[in-house]
XYZ file of C-alpha atoms in Angstrom:
763
model
C 28.625 -41.664 -2.739
C 29.019 -41.006 -6.470
C 25.971 -43.140 -7.262
C 23.960 -41.219 -4.689
C 24.996 -37.911 -6.274
C 24.099 -39.184 -9.751
C 20.728 -40.429 -8.512
C 20.021 -36.996 -6.987
C 21.013 -35.248 -10.229
C 18.775 -37.563 -12.259
C 15.876 -36.951 -9.856
C 16.375 -33.174 -10.198
C 16.584 -33.381 -14.000
C 13.291 -35.315 -14.016
C 11.745 -32.735 -11.660
C 12.766 -29.916 -14.027
C 11.542 -31.798 -17.148
C 8.197 -32.585 -15.498
C 7.724 -28.948 -14.369
C 8.407 -27.677 -17.900
C 6.178 -30.330 -19.491
C 3.336 -29.294 -17.172
C 3.863 -25.656 -18.243
C 3.686 -26.712 -21.921
C 0.549 -28.810 -21.339
C -1.217 -25.883 -19.655
C -0.104 -23.525 -22.449
C -1.440 -25.925 -25.108
C -4.829 -25.929 -23.313
C -5.040 -22.109 -23.695
C -6.555 -20.208 -26.629
C -3.188 -18.733 -27.688
C -1.455 -19.639 -30.939
C 0.729 -22.660 -30.248
C 4.366 -21.499 -30.389
C 5.933 -24.436 -28.568
C 9.274 -24.194 -30.407
C 10.295 -20.727 -29.126
C 9.123 -21.546 -25.574
C 11.228 -24.745 -25.577
C 14.197 -22.756 -26.926
C 13.818 -20.183 -24.116
C 13.571 -22.963 -21.516
C 16.725 -24.743 -22.760
C 18.629 -21.431 -22.854
C 17.563 -20.491 -19.285
C 18.274 -24.022 -18.022
C 21.827 -23.845 -19.358
C 22.355 -20.289 -18.041
C 21.236 -21.178 -14.494
C 22.945 -24.618 -14.448
C 24.330 -25.512 -11.009
C 22.643 -22.525 -9.305
C 20.247 -23.161 -6.407
C 17.624 -21.129 -4.592
C 17.839 -20.540 -0.834
C 15.449 -23.476 -0.343
C 18.009 -25.796 -2.023
C 16.009 -26.528 -5.187
C 17.492 -25.943 -8.692
C 17.115 -22.258 -9.661
C 15.485 -22.993 -13.052
C 12.325 -24.162 -11.229
C 11.669 -20.519 -10.267
C 11.499 -19.127 -13.871
C 9.317 -22.146 -14.849
C 6.941 -21.373 -11.953
C 6.821 -17.658 -12.903
C 6.067 -18.585 -16.532
C 3.304 -20.916 -15.367
C 1.680 -18.151 -13.272
C 1.893 -15.743 -16.246
C 0.332 -18.367 -18.528
C -2.297 -20.060 -16.326
C -3.261 -17.422 -13.749
C -2.940 -14.241 -15.820
C -3.594 -15.728 -19.270
C -0.549 -14.401 -21.143
C 0.863 -15.935 -24.338
C 4.175 -17.182 -25.747
C 6.030 -13.812 -25.692
C 5.341 -13.434 -21.970
C 6.121 -17.099 -21.208
C 9.521 -16.780 -22.936
C 10.214 -13.488 -21.113
C 9.277 -15.103 -17.780
C 11.609 -18.066 -18.437
C 14.435 -15.638 -19.266
C 13.638 -12.922 -16.695
C 16.683 -13.564 -14.449
C 19.226 -14.510 -17.132
C 20.631 -10.999 -17.754
C 20.546 -10.148 -14.030
C 22.253 -13.328 -12.750
C 24.519 -14.550 -15.597
C 27.026 -13.162 -18.128
C 24.460 -13.001 -20.945
C 23.373 -9.521 -22.129
C 20.130 -8.040 -23.481
C 21.809 -8.045 -26.933
C 22.282 -11.839 -26.660
C 18.578 -12.220 -25.862
C 17.625 -9.972 -28.791
C 19.795 -11.955 -31.238
C 18.261 -15.258 -30.142
C 14.641 -14.326 -29.354
C 13.875 -11.010 -31.089
C 13.430 -7.409 -29.959
C 10.056 -7.732 -28.173
C 11.200 -10.457 -25.725
C 14.517 -8.623 -25.231
C 12.647 -5.375 -24.452
C 10.502 -7.109 -21.784
C 13.526 -8.902 -20.250
C 15.385 -5.563 -20.201
C 12.434 -3.937 -18.399
C 12.379 -6.772 -15.849
C 16.160 -6.550 -15.322
C 15.939 -2.807 -14.583
C 13.464 -3.373 -11.766
C 15.063 -6.550 -10.418
C 15.949 -7.180 -6.788
C 12.665 -5.768 -5.512
C 11.494 -2.223 -6.058
C 13.403 -0.907 -3.102
C 17.143 -0.511 -2.607
C 19.062 0.704 0.438
C 18.868 4.428 -0.260
C 15.778 6.605 -0.581
C 16.831 8.008 -3.972
C 17.370 4.475 -5.302
C 13.891 3.472 -4.133
C 12.198 6.347 -5.931
C 14.312 5.716 -9.011
C 13.489 1.985 -9.117
C 9.805 2.644 -8.614
C 9.804 5.212 -11.421
C 11.522 2.649 -13.654
C 8.841 0.123 -12.811
C 6.056 2.536 -13.757
C 7.802 3.748 -16.909
C 8.465 0.198 -18.150
C 4.853 -0.591 -17.334
C 3.856 2.312 -19.560
C 5.949 0.904 -22.442
C 4.618 -2.643 -22.149
C 2.104 -3.738 -19.536
C 3.485 -7.305 -19.731
C 6.597 -6.178 -17.802
C 4.600 -5.502 -14.644
C 2.376 -8.565 -15.161
C 5.462 -10.824 -15.227
C 6.945 -8.913 -12.271
C 3.738 -9.593 -10.305
C 4.018 -13.303 -11.294
C 7.615 -13.273 -10.033
C 6.563 -11.697 -6.736
C 3.692 -14.185 -6.299
C 6.057 -17.157 -6.652
C 8.553 -15.518 -4.252
C 5.733 -15.084 -1.726
C 4.650 -18.721 -2.152
C 8.217 -19.833 -1.329
C 8.956 -17.211 1.347
C 9.208 -19.828 4.113
C 12.912 -20.472 3.394
C 13.884 -16.833 4.131
C 14.999 -15.350 7.473
C 12.169 -13.719 9.499
C 13.539 -10.162 9.045
C 13.640 -10.734 5.251
C 10.100 -12.134 5.382
C 8.822 -8.909 7.026
C 10.588 -6.758 4.417
C 9.289 -8.751 1.430
C 5.782 -9.178 2.896
C 5.599 -5.459 3.740
C 6.781 -4.479 0.263
C 4.180 -6.842 -1.255
C 1.297 -5.334 0.752
C 2.474 -1.785 0.112
C 3.004 -1.959 -3.653
C 2.393 -5.294 -5.406
C -1.059 -6.142 -3.990
C -2.496 -2.687 -4.883
C -0.826 -2.893 -8.313
C -2.421 -6.302 -8.908
C -5.753 -4.855 -7.757
C -5.430 -1.876 -10.103
C -4.681 -4.228 -12.994
C -7.806 -6.235 -12.164
C -5.943 -9.351 -10.962
C -8.354 -9.961 -8.113
C -7.388 -13.562 -7.331
C -3.661 -12.722 -7.300
C -4.231 -9.580 -5.207
C -6.088 -11.682 -2.602
C -3.357 -14.335 -2.508
C -0.581 -11.725 -2.171
C -2.447 -10.117 0.747
C -3.084 -13.471 2.453
C 0.538 -14.618 2.071
C 1.835 -11.292 3.445
C -0.571 -11.627 6.365
C 0.501 -15.254 6.936
C 4.192 -14.305 7.338
C 3.620 -11.111 9.304
C 0.999 -12.504 11.737
C 1.307 -16.324 11.575
C -0.650 -17.070 14.781
C -3.549 -14.752 13.884
C -3.616 -16.146 10.321
C -3.804 -19.741 11.603
C -6.497 -18.808 14.132
C -8.697 -17.258 11.405
C -8.113 -20.281 9.126
C -9.191 -22.610 11.947
C -12.338 -20.566 12.566
C -13.150 -20.567 8.837
C -12.765 -24.363 8.840
C -14.934 -24.722 11.966
C -17.747 -22.611 10.456
C -17.551 -24.240 6.979
C -20.494 -26.646 7.544
C -22.733 -23.790 8.752
C -21.810 -21.714 5.673
C -22.466 -24.656 3.334
C -25.926 -25.085 4.846
C -26.665 -21.349 4.530
C -25.406 -21.317 0.901
C -27.511 -24.353 -0.111
C -30.665 -23.017 1.537
C -30.195 -19.469 0.187
C -29.434 -20.486 -3.428
C -32.098 -23.230 -3.842
C -35.005 -20.850 -4.751
C -32.613 -18.731 -6.892
C -31.596 -21.815 -8.927
C -35.256 -22.719 -9.368
C -36.083 -19.242 -10.698
C -33.070 -19.078 -13.060
C -33.914 -22.536 -14.447
C -37.461 -21.307 -15.212
C -35.950 -18.324 -17.080
C -33.833 -20.693 -19.216
C -30.552 -19.038 -18.257
C -27.280 -20.961 -18.547
C -25.456 -20.266 -15.262
C -23.470 -21.604 -12.330
C -23.518 -20.347 -8.737
C -20.424 -20.274 -6.512
C -19.758 -19.280 -2.907
C -17.186 -16.549 -2.303
C -15.653 -16.718 1.181
C -13.937 -13.596 2.507
C -10.139 -14.026 2.630
C -8.294 -14.241 5.990
C -6.585 -10.886 5.323
C -9.926 -9.150 4.545
C -11.474 -10.658 7.682
C -8.537 -9.495 9.835
C -8.596 -6.046 8.229
C -12.274 -5.660 9.087
C -11.662 -6.919 12.646
C -8.914 -4.305 13.055
C -10.797 -1.413 11.443
C -14.071 -1.981 13.295
C -12.628 -3.439 16.530
C -14.839 -6.524 16.279
C -14.344 -10.275 16.679
C -14.481 -12.962 13.974
C -17.971 -13.952 15.173
C -19.257 -10.398 14.597
C -18.407 -10.389 10.857
C -21.568 -11.198 8.938
C -20.393 -10.864 5.313
C -17.890 -13.749 5.280
C -20.120 -15.507 2.709
C -21.092 -13.937 -0.615
C -22.780 -15.605 -3.604
C -21.692 -15.318 -7.236
C -24.051 -15.952 -10.144
C -21.996 -16.404 -13.340
C -24.132 -16.701 -16.489
C -23.728 -17.067 -20.241
C -25.790 -14.377 -22.021
C -28.328 -15.412 -24.686
C -26.617 -12.994 -27.089
C -23.547 -10.777 -26.583
C -25.573 -7.551 -26.884
C -28.050 -8.821 -24.259
C -25.367 -9.191 -21.557
C -26.325 -6.014 -19.648
C -30.068 -6.716 -19.855
C -29.531 -10.287 -18.593
C -27.716 -8.922 -15.509
C -30.678 -6.723 -14.590
C -33.239 -9.430 -15.423
C -31.486 -11.771 -12.967
C -31.436 -8.961 -10.359
C -35.181 -8.340 -10.765
C -35.914 -12.089 -10.521
C -33.923 -12.695 -7.316
C -35.162 -9.488 -5.632
C -38.694 -10.958 -5.890
C -37.465 -13.937 -3.826
C -35.504 -11.970 -1.193
C -35.824 -8.326 -0.113
C -32.863 -6.232 -1.364
C -31.022 -3.720 0.866
C -32.106 -0.274 -0.414
C -28.615 1.310 -0.111
C -26.458 -1.563 -1.281
C -27.004 -1.913 -5.012
C -23.669 -1.435 -6.808
C -23.927 -1.079 -10.578
C -20.446 -1.841 -11.915
C -22.058 -3.097 -15.151
C -23.078 0.286 -16.579
C -20.017 2.009 -15.034
C -17.039 -0.416 -14.866
C -14.313 0.210 -12.272
C -11.039 1.751 -13.447
C -9.426 -1.722 -13.482
C -12.091 -3.009 -15.894
C -14.169 -4.844 -13.258
C -17.837 -5.309 -14.183
C -20.587 -6.876 -12.067
C -23.905 -6.078 -10.430
C -23.748 -6.322 -6.623
C -26.940 -6.569 -4.588
C -27.361 -7.355 -0.874
C -30.380 -9.535 -0.020
C -32.025 -10.510 3.293
C -32.005 -14.314 3.629
C -34.746 -16.326 5.355
C -32.352 -16.823 8.307
C -32.242 -13.062 8.966
C -28.762 -12.535 7.462
C -27.749 -10.024 4.772
C -25.962 -11.828 1.914
C -24.258 -10.089 -0.995
C -24.954 -11.500 -4.461
C -22.585 -10.686 -7.343
C -24.075 -11.082 -10.822
C -21.528 -11.470 -13.674
C -21.381 -12.848 -17.194
C -18.630 -15.342 -18.122
C -16.741 -12.511 -19.854
C -17.063 -10.249 -16.790
C -15.822 -13.094 -14.606
C -12.731 -13.567 -16.818
C -11.977 -9.841 -16.531
C -12.547 -9.963 -12.750
C -10.068 -12.828 -12.358
C -7.463 -11.963 -15.009
C -7.898 -8.179 -15.246
C -6.569 -6.299 -18.251
C -4.770 -9.401 -19.510
C -8.211 -10.848 -20.304
C -9.065 -8.087 -22.776
C -5.682 -6.648 -23.701
C -5.054 -8.852 -26.716
C -1.483 -8.626 -28.017
C -0.816 -8.916 -31.700
C 2.489 -10.409 -32.866
C 5.199 -7.840 -32.371
C 3.302 -6.115 -29.546
C 0.637 -3.457 -29.416
C -2.839 -3.609 -27.998
C -6.275 -3.528 -29.520
C -7.967 -1.745 -26.657
C -6.978 1.194 -24.459
C -9.648 2.407 -22.061
C -9.213 3.046 -18.364
C -5.727 1.517 -17.994
C -4.238 3.995 -20.458
C -5.870 6.904 -18.625
C -4.357 5.670 -15.374
C -0.913 5.209 -16.953
C -1.123 8.754 -18.364
C -1.862 10.073 -14.860
C 1.192 8.230 -13.533
C 3.323 9.644 -16.350
C 2.235 13.175 -15.379
C 3.330 12.507 -11.781
C 6.658 11.126 -13.028
C 7.268 14.400 -14.878
C 7.734 16.089 -11.490
C 8.660 13.378 -8.963
C 9.054 14.186 -5.273
C 12.630 14.028 -3.938
C 11.532 11.993 -0.913
C 10.887 8.386 -1.916
C 8.233 7.856 0.753
C 6.253 10.937 -0.352
C 6.564 9.778 -3.945
C 5.333 6.253 -3.167
C 2.480 7.569 -1.015
C 1.421 9.904 -3.842
C 1.250 6.980 -6.262
C -0.544 4.820 -3.684
C -3.320 7.423 -3.433
C -4.253 6.249 -6.922
C -3.547 2.551 -6.376
C -5.786 2.027 -3.369
C -8.636 4.398 -4.096
C -12.203 3.137 -4.470
C -14.085 4.961 -7.204
C -17.076 7.271 -7.513
C -18.685 8.677 -10.672
C -19.237 12.404 -11.125
C -20.526 14.458 -14.053
C -19.265 17.577 -15.829
C -21.731 20.444 -16.558
C -22.222 18.934 -20.046
C -23.120 15.515 -18.593
C -19.820 13.780 -19.363
C -19.052 11.070 -16.748
C -15.711 11.070 -14.899
C -14.282 8.345 -12.634
C -12.762 9.821 -9.463
C -11.302 8.302 -6.256
C -13.601 8.125 -3.223
C -13.355 11.091 -0.793
C -12.015 13.369 -3.548
C -12.723 17.104 -3.371
C -13.868 19.735 -5.866
C -10.200 20.818 -6.101
C -9.172 17.268 -7.123
C -11.857 17.302 -9.820
C -10.549 20.637 -11.167
C -6.992 19.265 -11.495
C -8.356 16.053 -13.049
C -9.932 18.079 -15.869
C -6.904 20.339 -16.494
C -3.930 21.751 -14.561
C -4.856 25.338 -15.615
C -8.400 24.842 -14.297
C -7.046 23.496 -11.001
C -4.455 26.205 -10.447
C -6.964 29.049 -11.084
C -10.084 27.647 -9.404
C -11.791 29.740 -6.697
C -14.753 27.477 -5.903
C -17.251 25.078 -7.437
C -20.923 24.469 -7.995
C -21.996 20.951 -7.002
C -25.529 20.134 -8.171
C -25.904 23.892 -8.908
C -25.055 24.911 -5.299
C -21.945 26.944 -4.456
C -19.370 24.971 -2.397
C -15.734 25.564 -1.281
C -12.799 23.826 -2.967
C -12.477 21.461 0.019
C -16.033 20.074 -0.527
C -16.010 16.244 -0.764
C -17.765 14.834 -3.828
C -20.234 11.948 -3.839
C -21.181 9.552 -6.625
C -23.695 11.166 -9.006
C -22.657 14.788 -8.259
C -22.590 17.226 -11.170
C -19.612 19.557 -10.759
C -18.882 22.943 -12.342
C -15.528 24.584 -11.523
C -15.400 28.387 -11.080
C -12.104 30.108 -11.983
C -10.399 33.486 -11.844
C -7.282 34.558 -13.783
C -5.947 36.314 -10.674
C -6.182 33.158 -8.534
C -2.910 31.436 -7.599
C -2.217 28.037 -6.017
C -2.377 28.365 -2.215
C -0.073 26.345 0.119
C -3.062 25.196 2.248
C -4.577 23.433 -0.792
C -2.201 20.524 -0.204
C -4.135 19.762 3.019
C -7.409 18.931 1.259
C -6.186 17.653 -2.119
C -6.505 13.848 -2.052
C -5.612 12.573 -5.549
C -2.071 11.857 -6.666
C -2.415 14.166 -9.668
C -3.691 17.176 -7.690
C -1.086 16.816 -4.921
C 1.773 16.422 -7.424
C 0.676 19.459 -9.455
C 0.141 21.688 -6.387
C 3.576 20.776 -5.011
C 5.201 21.341 -8.419
C 3.575 24.789 -8.818
C 4.435 25.839 -5.236
C 8.043 24.695 -5.734
C 8.319 26.600 -9.011
C 6.877 29.751 -7.448
C 9.217 29.367 -4.455
C 12.234 29.046 -6.782
C 11.098 32.140 -8.735
C 10.710 34.191 -5.520
C 14.114 33.009 -4.265
C 15.714 34.040 -7.554
C 13.954 37.438 -7.411
C 15.134 37.902 -3.788
C 18.738 37.070 -4.728
C 18.609 39.536 -7.634
C 17.242 42.291 -5.329
C 20.032 41.595 -2.785
C 22.762 41.680 -5.453
C 21.514 44.999 -6.852
C 21.244 46.439 -3.310
C 24.851 45.463 -2.455
C 26.261 46.800 -5.746
C 24.392 50.108 -5.232
C 25.917 50.344 -1.709
C 29.473 49.653 -3.021
C 29.681 46.169 -1.523
C 30.746 42.963 -3.221
C 27.684 40.649 -3.811
C 29.547 37.589 -2.469
C 28.729 34.595 -0.244
C 30.368 36.202 2.831
C 28.145 39.319 2.693
C 25.062 37.208 1.973
C 25.766 35.107 5.087
C 26.342 38.207 7.287
C 22.979 39.708 6.333
C 21.279 36.311 6.620
C 22.577 36.056 10.191
C 21.609 39.697 10.906
C 17.978 39.016 9.875
C 18.009 35.676 11.778
C 16.961 33.653 8.737
C 17.524 29.869 9.098
C 19.220 29.534 5.681
C 20.273 31.565 2.644
C 17.413 30.044 0.595
C 14.911 31.216 3.218
C 16.598 34.654 3.320
C 16.287 35.066 -0.472
C 12.659 33.903 -0.271
C 11.795 36.460 2.440
C 13.335 39.254 0.340
C 11.447 38.021 -2.748
C 8.177 37.935 -0.745
C 8.876 41.500 0.520
C 8.875 40.225 4.117
C 12.395 41.670 4.462
C 13.027 45.199 3.127
C 16.729 46.023 2.810
C 17.834 49.496 4.109
C 20.852 51.464 5.480
C 20.970 49.309 8.631
C 22.012 46.396 6.432
C 24.828 48.439 4.908
C 25.979 49.514 8.390
C 26.026 45.850 9.458
C 28.422 45.071 6.615
C 30.695 48.003 7.602
C 31.225 46.610 11.118
C 34.593 45.062 12.087
C 34.952 41.264 12.116
C 33.584 39.664 15.258
C 35.979 38.083 17.814
C 34.870 34.616 16.698
C 37.611 34.672 14.065
C 40.226 35.020 16.831
C 38.724 32.117 18.681
C 39.073 30.007 15.583
C 42.705 31.125 15.205
C 43.521 30.455 18.884
C 41.840 27.039 18.739
C 43.879 26.148 15.680
C 47.191 27.460 17.136
C 46.806 25.702 20.471
C 45.677 22.294 19.273
C 41.919 22.758 19.331
C 41.765 20.248 16.508
C 41.622 17.529 19.181
C 37.964 18.398 19.540
C 37.496 17.990 15.826
C 39.192 14.614 15.955
C 36.897 13.647 18.822
C 33.908 14.825 16.766
C 35.087 12.788 13.783
C 35.587 9.778 16.015
C 32.051 10.227 17.343
C 30.674 10.429 13.798
C 32.429 7.188 12.861
C 31.115 5.358 15.903
C 27.622 6.674 15.178
C 27.634 4.904 11.830
C 28.381 1.505 13.388
C 25.317 -0.573 14.224
C 24.485 -1.057 17.887
C 25.710 -4.193 19.644
C 22.713 -6.527 19.619
C 21.828 -9.810 21.253
C 20.766 -11.660 18.113
C 20.614 -15.393 17.479
C 21.597 -17.219 14.255
C 18.209 -16.543 12.651
C 18.710 -12.808 13.256
C 15.990 -12.735 15.903
C 16.353 -10.083 18.599
C 15.448 -11.237 22.136
C 13.484 -8.683 24.174
C 14.348 -9.279 27.834
C 13.199 -7.005 30.720
C 16.710 -5.589 31.095
C 17.015 -4.889 27.359
C 13.617 -3.160 27.225
C 14.560 -0.796 30.055
C 18.048 0.034 28.761
C 18.422 -0.381 25.020
C 15.126 -0.269 23.171
C 12.322 2.205 22.536
C 8.667 1.156 22.406
C 7.159 3.111 19.459
C 4.704 5.747 20.590
C 2.672 5.489 17.357
C 1.402 1.944 18.040
C 2.467 1.210 21.681
C 3.137 -2.557 21.375
C 3.098 -4.787 24.472
C 4.412 -8.364 25.015
C 2.379 -10.781 22.907
C 1.878 -8.341 20.010
C 3.463 -9.250 16.656
C 6.380 -6.796 16.460
C 9.575 -5.975 14.586
C 12.652 -3.896 15.402
C 13.951 -0.953 13.378
C 17.500 0.428 13.745
C 17.148 4.197 13.284
C 19.859 6.635 12.100
C 21.046 7.103 15.726
C 21.422 3.314 16.177
C 18.483 3.123 18.551
C 16.235 0.104 18.184
C 12.567 1.031 17.992
C 9.936 -1.681 18.496
C 6.809 -1.351 16.285
C 3.724 -3.500 15.810
C 4.046 -5.240 12.450
C 0.720 -3.796 11.227
C 1.600 -0.221 12.316
C 1.377 2.222 9.330
C 4.842 3.609 10.181
C 6.231 0.046 10.170
C 4.614 -0.483 6.730
C 6.705 2.389 5.359
C 9.852 1.139 7.111
C 9.382 -2.355 5.625
C 9.229 -0.974 2.108
C 11.988 1.611 2.514
C 14.527 0.372 5.044
C 14.217 -3.409 4.860
C 17.941 -3.846 5.581
C 17.475 -2.142 8.986
C 14.684 -4.440 10.182
C 15.067 -7.092 12.860
C 12.809 -9.982 13.797
C 11.882 -9.648 17.476
C 10.883 -12.173 20.129
C 9.364 -11.189 23.489
C 11.076 -12.784 26.494
C 9.608 -10.554 29.194
C 7.482 -12.979 31.217
C 5.431 -11.028 33.776
C 8.307 -8.750 34.810
C 7.170 -5.373 33.413
C 3.927 -3.396 33.231
C 2.758 -1.684 30.026
C -0.044 0.900 29.577
C -3.054 -0.291 27.556
C -6.253 1.523 26.554
C -9.578 -0.330 26.494
C -12.876 0.846 24.957
C -16.317 -0.437 25.962
C -19.848 0.307 24.811
C -23.274 -0.853 25.950
C -26.753 -0.037 27.226
C -26.653 2.386 30.147
C -27.978 1.359 33.555
C -27.577 2.054 37.251
C -24.329 0.705 38.691
C -22.641 -0.059 35.340
C -19.499 1.857 36.361
C -19.378 0.039 39.705
C -19.550 -3.364 37.956
C -16.768 -2.407 35.543
C -14.416 -1.086 38.237
C -15.147 -4.051 40.531
C -14.078 -6.540 37.858
C -10.917 -4.601 36.943
C -9.784 -3.484 40.394
C -11.122 -6.114 42.797
C -11.576 -9.300 40.779
C -8.540 -8.955 38.484
C -6.452 -6.779 40.829
C -5.504 -4.294 38.087
C -5.017 -0.601 38.785
C -7.063 1.852 36.646
C -4.756 4.673 35.599
C -7.250 6.802 33.638
C -11.054 6.559 33.168
C -13.630 8.346 30.993
C -17.325 7.369 30.874
C -20.252 9.128 29.210
C -23.891 8.311 28.450
C -26.056 9.547 25.591
C -29.677 8.500 24.832
C -29.361 5.347 26.926
C -26.060 4.210 25.326
C -22.822 4.549 27.274
C -19.240 4.629 26.001
C -16.251 4.150 28.264
C -12.487 4.323 27.934
C -9.944 3.393 30.556
C -6.181 3.012 30.741
C -4.692 0.193 32.786
C -1.236 -1.330 33.271
C -0.839 -4.970 32.216
C 1.977 -7.492 31.669
C 1.013 -8.719 28.192
C -1.691 -9.373 25.574
C -3.063 -12.342 27.562
C -3.874 -9.974 30.444
C -5.773 -7.639 28.095
C -7.715 -10.537 26.559
C -8.756 -11.940 29.948
C -9.883 -8.447 31.111
C -11.941 -7.984 27.914
C -13.503 -11.457 28.286
C -14.511 -10.765 31.901
C -16.015 -7.373 31.010
C -18.058 -8.928 28.174
C -19.804 -11.083 30.793
C -21.405 -7.981 32.344
C -25.054 -7.740 31.279
C -25.757 -4.989 28.696
C -22.080 -4.510 27.736
C -22.108 -5.129 23.988
C -18.558 -4.304 22.949
C -15.116 -4.406 24.611
C -11.918 -3.877 22.620
C -8.326 -2.722 23.002
C -7.516 0.613 21.337
C -4.123 2.177 20.631
C -4.837 5.714 21.844
C -7.148 6.794 24.645
C -9.161 9.065 22.313
C -9.250 6.775 19.234
C -12.381 7.114 17.087
C -14.153 3.753 16.878
C -15.725 2.763 13.552
C -19.450 2.018 13.445
C -20.698 -1.568 13.237
C -22.174 -1.448 9.706
């Protein structure tokens, strides 16, 4: 037994040594200065600190910091300072060592990064809303101090996602949801395209395993067809580039499973209907550094002579890089097989930036500091402005930040011709706040391309915008409805809050002076009496209404204060004297029981079984996404201990995953064919005589399903239909859709969540 234990220990020691040696080998292959000694010192220190500790999967804990360091080194391109910080990132959090110990052994810069990582450890989100907002603010503030903190944190999250299989399903949903909500958009904003894609795919894999596997199988099945298309499409391009004497290589970019699924969901289409799964990348080495931009356009001109380009799909990210530093020229060409194929033209440098983001051109000198600022600094400054006035509600705060994380960009011009990067779908009001808070808070309208437009006007790329202001203009509450950027929303809310506080204070001052003038004490009791008299919901609202002059105080108010106490006081006295406190005890008892979680039928893996009886008695099917048996779902225990069943991809569920992960339950349908659930189905096709009859015959007669609601309309020879039916599960819906697709001239059949859902176009 002892020998077996020793053999296992020796095997683990070898595993650890090999993992570290591989990290060193990869580091030595990089272009960084070779500081092997300090990296080895950090490894030995971390190994000793985590000795005997294991991960949930059973492997020695030290393998996790090694893996994080390897991601930081190989996949993000960071140097020795970051590698040491990654190796030490859990030491302060999980052992008795302090930040001071790290500083004494490894210097202030590594200690500062480890300290930043320790502050945001355990995931961004805690159990309480205030803790979530606080942790997220810490993350953004530490990111502002040293970008390497968030880069290592993203490396840490990527390794956790790669090893998520050992966690319980409910934990997987929480971590996957958190990753999709925050880490993937952060990676995208920092230009880490490859990591962003992997984080999205891994989240998708754990949230929708069956769908993920199905898409992977279909990608595998269509691989040979794509290879043939790629070879045939690129052959004449290679020939032309060879003639031009350009040093290049061409690669195929296949759309990720998550992107494919997202498009299927957004456009209500099948895998077979997605035509941009394949894209082509031309990566070249410029003749001279200053010729890089010209070479991009020369390649574009050359290939557009071979294939016809799409007139509306040229994207010039070369002249105007994205906010995350991304540069490339995108053109969509018509292949000889009648398929549109996107071609991305990049130099080697642009490709490095596309894959490694800011890490590729944020060169750190010894002791920290960066050589280049650019767009990242602008973005961090915007975040810092939002942090100056954070929202009290964590969800609002996170959503405000996410407005900036997810946004695609457009380019607009100031009256003097200066170019500004703005999020897509932004308004003239957003632009005003982007320039300056004073401009935003006093704007009355705008001129877009010299034409007068309202503040709610949506801007398009290439617009020239002039903001019109007035000193008498004030921020209006309705502005919040059409402001779209994080900065504008945060500023509008801050100004409205400040004005509200000022009006409340003015109202309270008016009330105090009024009471003193009428010989009454300006105390809480008199405030409450008048508040009740004017039927205001709260004292704050009462003060506000006085400040806004919506309530004018007069003699009637003074008379109200002169009245005798109401009989309610006697009731209170009687209740107290005759043991009315029993009710209070009962109330207290009720409050205590409310806090206890509901009794649940949960197995060892914390999976909730949904049986017909349970569905009818104990659980609520969420109205926002209306899941039915067969859908990927999760359970959420709300504040009243009710269990609400949501689809895993539901936007409300996305917020719950990131905010209340400890209240989530994995759920398994065990309904069989016992219950009926309402489902909405949308169909579209070419109109013809008897189309309605064919549809109803298949549903009612052939499949024996009752149509609960039906809406059909025809316009210019195209008909659209919606109907609501009751089914047992997802299989029923799929078989109905398959049968309807067999009807001649029906081009599209899909399940929709709401009867009146707007269906995206097929472009």
